[in-house]
Amino acid sequence: MSRLNTQAPLMHLQGVHKTYRLGQHVIPALQGVDLTVQRGELLALTGPSGSGKSTILNLCGLIDAADTGTIALEGQDTRALTEDQRTLLRRDALGFVFQNFNLVPVMTVAENVDYPLFLTGVRAAERRERVAQQLQAVGLQDHAQHRPDALSGGQRQRVAIARALIKRPRLVIADEPTASLDSHTADQVLELMRERCHAQGAAFVIATHDSRLTRRCDRVVALLDGRIEGVSK
Ligand code: ADP
Ligand code: MG
């Protein structure tokens, strides 16, 4: 990825429109979004259900493409990428955290965290060291050999955060990561994300409609009906 420009913002969306079609219905999910994600920032995307948060995350995560407008990752227009290049970037530059954790139930905590490294052929000794570091960082070093079903929801999300960070991505995308958690646990998980974001220098973009959580974020972007309504902090 020699063409990536390290001076450019991490991610830049400009004039982005996205429409879904369901039979006869045309659903304008994004109607001209301009958004910059800076390196290492914790950015919250808020807004009511249906306002376009997940659509933006899917574009930032190179899971979907815009109808019009540009999406640049480190200065590179993502439309110019081949499907293989998009897959490699998703694998190496991006991490994902989901509402329902998406852990592999038959794997231990350590195996879940290790899996992204295993897939890319990092040697075993280095993998062991990095998995131990990540588990320590999320406070789960004593649960390495447990299976996800032995953990609480908050602990499972900590495993998912460790898994998202193990490849040292530049951007972690989290869609409603605390929606399955009680409010106290949600607060702790967001605090962990904030701490890991700043410690590891990875940017986080977190979609949440829990306005209490946005206090911990560096910047808050409010969406309404597929448009940015305001940016605070
Ligand atoms: P949010 O995450 O803020 O709830 P979404 O980005 O999921 O919002 O959705 C924005 C709009 O696009 C909504 O009107 C939603 O119903 C619609 N939408 C999202 N995904 C699809 C899809 N796959 N097919 C059709 N409509 C969709
Ligand atoms: Mg959503």
PDB file of N, CA, C and O and ligand atoms in Angstrom, residues 18 20-22 27-30 46-56 58 64 175-176 207 209 223 226, ligand 1:
ATOM      1  N   LYS A  18     -26.146   7.305  -0.288  1.00  0.00           N
ATOM      2  CA  LYS A  18     -26.373   5.861  -0.363  1.00  0.00           C
ATOM      3  C   LYS A  18     -27.877   5.612  -0.305  1.00  0.00           C
ATOM      4  O   LYS A  18     -28.556   6.086   0.607  1.00  0.00           O
ATOM      5  N   TYR A  20     -30.925   2.596  -0.589  1.00  0.00           N
ATOM      6  CA  TYR A  20     -31.279   1.179  -0.656  1.00  0.00           C
ATOM      7  C   TYR A  20     -32.576   1.055  -1.442  1.00  0.00           C
ATOM      8  O   TYR A  20     -33.442   1.924  -1.368  1.00  0.00           O
ATOM      9  N   ARG A  21     -32.708  -0.026  -2.164  1.00  0.00           N
ATOM     10  CA  ARG A  21     -33.958  -0.305  -2.871  1.00  0.00           C
ATOM     11  C   ARG A  21     -34.557  -1.587  -2.345  1.00  0.00           C
ATOM     12  O   ARG A  21     -33.890  -2.608  -2.252  1.00  0.00           O
ATOM     13  N   LEU A  22     -35.807  -1.495  -1.950  1.00  0.00           N
ATOM     14  CA  LEU A  22     -36.543  -2.677  -1.490  1.00  0.00           C
ATOM     15  C   LEU A  22     -37.782  -2.763  -2.354  1.00  0.00           C
ATOM     16  O   LEU A  22     -38.769  -2.069  -2.107  1.00  0.00           O
ATOM     17  N   ILE A  27     -35.040   3.887  -0.481  1.00  0.00           N
ATOM     18  CA  ILE A  27     -34.781   4.394   0.871  1.00  0.00           C
ATOM     19  C   ILE A  27     -33.468   5.181   0.860  1.00  0.00           C
ATOM     20  O   ILE A  27     -32.395   4.597   0.694  1.00  0.00           O
ATOM     21  N   PRO A  28     -33.557   6.507   0.986  1.00  0.00           N
ATOM     22  CA  PRO A  28     -32.331   7.306   0.981  1.00  0.00           C
ATOM     23  C   PRO A  28     -31.663   7.245   2.353  1.00  0.00           C
ATOM     24  O   PRO A  28     -32.027   7.969   3.270  1.00  0.00           O
ATOM     25  N   ALA A  29     -30.674   6.362   2.505  1.00  0.00           N
ATOM     26  CA  ALA A  29     -30.044   6.140   3.813  1.00  0.00           C
ATOM     27  C   ALA A  29     -29.041   7.245   4.156  1.00  0.00           C
ATOM     28  O   ALA A  29     -28.957   7.670   5.304  1.00  0.00           O
ATOM     29  N   LEU A  30     -28.275   7.721   3.162  1.00  0.00           N
ATOM     30  CA  LEU A  30     -27.335   8.836   3.381  1.00  0.00           C
ATOM     31  C   LEU A  30     -27.542   9.856   2.270  1.00  0.00           C
ATOM     32  O   LEU A  30     -27.585   9.493   1.085  1.00  0.00           O
ATOM     33  N   THR A  46     -23.976   9.323  16.584  1.00  0.00           N
ATOM     34  CA  THR A  46     -25.246   9.155  17.288  1.00  0.00           C
ATOM     35  C   THR A  46     -26.391   9.515  16.349  1.00  0.00           C
ATOM     36  O   THR A  46     -26.182  10.076  15.275  1.00  0.00           O
ATOM     37  N   GLY A  47     -27.592   9.238  16.825  1.00  0.00           N
ATOM     38  CA  GLY A  47     -28.771   9.539  16.023  1.00  0.00           C
ATOM     39  C   GLY A  47     -29.781   8.444  16.222  1.00  0.00           C
ATOM     40  O   GLY A  47     -29.422   7.326  16.590  1.00  0.00           O
ATOM     41  N   PRO A  48     -31.044   8.752  15.970  1.00  0.00           N
ATOM     42  CA  PRO A  48     -32.082   7.753  16.189  1.00  0.00           C
ATOM     43  C   PRO A  48     -31.943   6.566  15.242  1.00  0.00           C
ATOM     44  O   PRO A  48     -31.210   6.637  14.254  1.00  0.00           O
ATOM     45  N   SER A  49     -32.637   5.506  15.552  1.00  0.00           N
ATOM     46  CA  SER A  49     -32.662   4.328  14.708  1.00  0.00           C
ATOM     47  C   SER A  49     -33.084   4.732  13.292  1.00  0.00           C
ATOM     48  O   SER A  49     -34.018   5.515  13.123  1.00  0.00           O
ATOM     49  N   GLY A  50     -32.362   4.260  12.293  1.00  0.00           N
ATOM     50  CA  GLY A  50     -32.687   4.587  10.904  1.00  0.00           C
ATOM     51  C   GLY A  50     -32.024   5.852  10.405  1.00  0.00           C
ATOM     52  O   GLY A  50     -32.226   6.241   9.252  1.00  0.00           O
ATOM     53  N   SER A  51     -31.194   6.503  11.224  1.00  0.00           N
ATOM     54  CA  SER A  51     -30.595   7.773  10.794  1.00  0.00           C
ATOM     55  C   SER A  51     -29.372   7.576   9.887  1.00  0.00           C
ATOM     56  O   SER A  51     -28.883   8.554   9.308  1.00  0.00           O
ATOM     57  N   GLY A  52     -28.869   6.339   9.783  1.00  0.00           N
ATOM     58  CA  GLY A  52     -27.766   6.086   8.844  1.00  0.00           C
ATOM     59  C   GLY A  52     -26.448   5.683   9.485  1.00  0.00           C
ATOM     60  O   GLY A  52     -25.428   5.571   8.794  1.00  0.00           O
ATOM     61  N   LYS A  53     -26.450   5.421  10.797  1.00  0.00           N
ATOM     62  CA  LYS A  53     -25.198   5.101  11.501  1.00  0.00           C
ATOM     63  C   LYS A  53     -24.549   3.834  10.930  1.00  0.00           C
ATOM     64  O   LYS A  53     -23.364   3.834  10.600  1.00  0.00           O
ATOM     65  N   SER A  54     -25.325   2.763  10.840  1.00  0.00           N
ATOM     66  CA  SER A  54     -24.745   1.500  10.357  1.00  0.00           C
ATOM     67  C   SER A  54     -24.312   1.626   8.905  1.00  0.00           C
ATOM     68  O   SER A  54     -23.300   1.036   8.498  1.00  0.00           O
ATOM     69  N   THR A  55     -25.060   2.390   8.126  1.00  0.00           N
ATOM     70  CA  THR A  55     -24.685   2.585   6.719  1.00  0.00           C
ATOM     71  C   THR A  55     -23.313   3.249   6.638  1.00  0.00           C
ATOM     72  O   THR A  55     -22.448   2.813   5.855  1.00  0.00           O
ATOM     73  N   ILE A  56     -23.077   4.268   7.447  1.00  0.00           N
ATOM     74  CA  ILE A  56     -21.755   4.916   7.453  1.00  0.00           C
ATOM     75  C   ILE A  56     -20.674   3.923   7.885  1.00  0.00           C
ATOM     76  O   ILE A  56     -19.597   3.857   7.284  1.00  0.00           O
ATOM     77  N   ASN A  58     -20.651   0.715   7.578  1.00  0.00           N
ATOM     78  CA  ASN A  58     -20.402  -0.265   6.514  1.00  0.00           C
ATOM     79  C   ASN A  58     -19.552   0.335   5.391  1.00  0.00           C
ATOM     80  O   ASN A  58     -18.755  -0.379   4.765  1.00  0.00           O
ATOM     81  N   ASP A  64     -19.382  -2.038   2.173  1.00  0.00           N
ATOM     82  CA  ASP A  64     -20.340  -1.596   1.168  1.00  0.00           C
ATOM     83  C   ASP A  64     -19.730  -0.374   0.474  1.00  0.00           C
ATOM     84  O   ASP A  64     -18.749   0.194   0.969  1.00  0.00           O
ATOM     85  N   ASP A 175     -20.328  -1.155  15.932  1.00  0.00           N
ATOM     86  CA  ASP A 175     -21.743  -0.831  15.708  1.00  0.00           C
ATOM     87  C   ASP A 175     -22.549  -1.217  16.937  1.00  0.00           C
ATOM     88  O   ASP A 175     -22.730  -2.398  17.199  1.00  0.00           O
ATOM     89  N   GLU A 176     -23.000  -0.233  17.689  1.00  0.00           N
ATOM     90  CA  GLU A 176     -23.787  -0.430  18.914  1.00  0.00           C
ATOM     91  C   GLU A 176     -23.117  -1.449  19.850  1.00  0.00           C
ATOM     92  O   GLU A 176     -23.742  -2.413  20.270  1.00  0.00           O
ATOM     93  N   ALA A 207     -20.882   3.614  16.696  1.00  0.00           N
ATOM     94  CA  ALA A 207     -22.280   4.008  16.542  1.00  0.00           C
ATOM     95  C   ALA A 207     -23.022   3.647  17.824  1.00  0.00           C
ATOM     96  O   ALA A 207     -22.895   2.527  18.316  1.00  0.00           O
ATOM     97  N   HIS A 209     -26.805   4.855  20.134  1.00  0.00           N
ATOM     98  CA  HIS A 209     -27.824   5.857  20.397  1.00  0.00           C
ATOM     99  C   HIS A 209     -27.947   6.115  21.896  1.00  0.00           C
ATOM    100  O   HIS A 209     -28.902   6.744  22.340  1.00  0.00           O
ATOM    101  N   LEU A 223     -26.386  12.340  13.642  1.00  0.00           N
ATOM    102  CA  LEU A 223     -27.043  12.118  12.350  1.00  0.00           C
ATOM    103  C   LEU A 223     -28.548  12.215  12.498  1.00  0.00           C
ATOM    104  O   LEU A 223     -29.099  11.836  13.541  1.00  0.00           O
ATOM    105  N   GLY A 226     -30.113  10.603   7.571  1.00  0.00           N
ATOM    106  CA  GLY A 226     -29.052  10.457   6.584  1.00  0.00           C
ATOM    107  C   GLY A 226     -28.213  11.694   6.341  1.00  0.00           C
ATOM    108  O   GLY A 226     -27.479  11.762   5.345  1.00  0.00           O
TER     109      GLY A 226
HETATM  110  P1  ADP B   1     -29.066   3.208  11.936  1.00  0.00           P
HETATM  111  O1  ADP B   1     -27.879   2.307  12.030  1.00  0.00           O
HETATM  112  O2  ADP B   1     -28.804   4.622  12.347  1.00  0.00           O
HETATM  113  O3  ADP B   1     -30.242   2.639  12.650  1.00  0.00           O
HETATM  114  P2  ADP B   1     -29.132   2.394   9.148  1.00  0.00           P
HETATM  115  O4  ADP B   1     -27.881   2.895   8.531  1.00  0.00           O
HETATM  116  O5  ADP B   1     -29.191   0.952   9.500  1.00  0.00           O
HETATM  117  O6  ADP B   1     -29.500   3.325  10.399  1.00  0.00           O
HETATM  118  O7  ADP B   1     -30.350   2.674   8.166  1.00  0.00           O
HETATM  119  C1  ADP B   1     -30.569   3.892   7.484  1.00  0.00           C
HETATM  120  C2  ADP B   1     -31.793   3.720   6.603  1.00  0.00           C
HETATM  121  O8  ADP B   1     -31.529   2.765   5.583  1.00  0.00           O
HETATM  122  C3  ADP B   1     -33.022   3.213   7.338  1.00  0.00           C
HETATM  123  O9  ADP B   1     -34.161   3.802   6.765  1.00  0.00           O
HETATM  124  C4  ADP B   1     -32.989   1.724   7.070  1.00  0.00           C
HETATM  125  O10 ADP B   1     -34.286   1.186   7.135  1.00  0.00           O
HETATM  126  C5  ADP B   1     -32.418   1.670   5.682  1.00  0.00           C
HETATM  127  N1  ADP B   1     -31.643   0.432   5.436  1.00  0.00           N
HETATM  128  C6  ADP B   1     -30.500   0.061   6.043  1.00  0.00           C
HETATM  129  N2  ADP B   1     -30.027  -1.080   5.533  1.00  0.00           N
HETATM  130  C7  ADP B   1     -30.899  -1.457   4.573  1.00  0.00           C
HETATM  131  C8  ADP B   1     -30.965  -2.557   3.658  1.00  0.00           C
HETATM  132  N3  ADP B   1     -30.032  -3.502   3.648  1.00  0.00           N
HETATM  133  N4  ADP B   1     -32.025  -2.613   2.815  1.00  0.00           N
HETATM  134  C9  ADP B   1     -32.965  -1.655   2.802  1.00  0.00           C
HETATM  135  N5  ADP B   1     -32.962  -0.577   3.627  1.00  0.00           N
HETATM  136  C10 ADP B   1     -31.941  -0.476   4.494  1.00  0.00           C
END
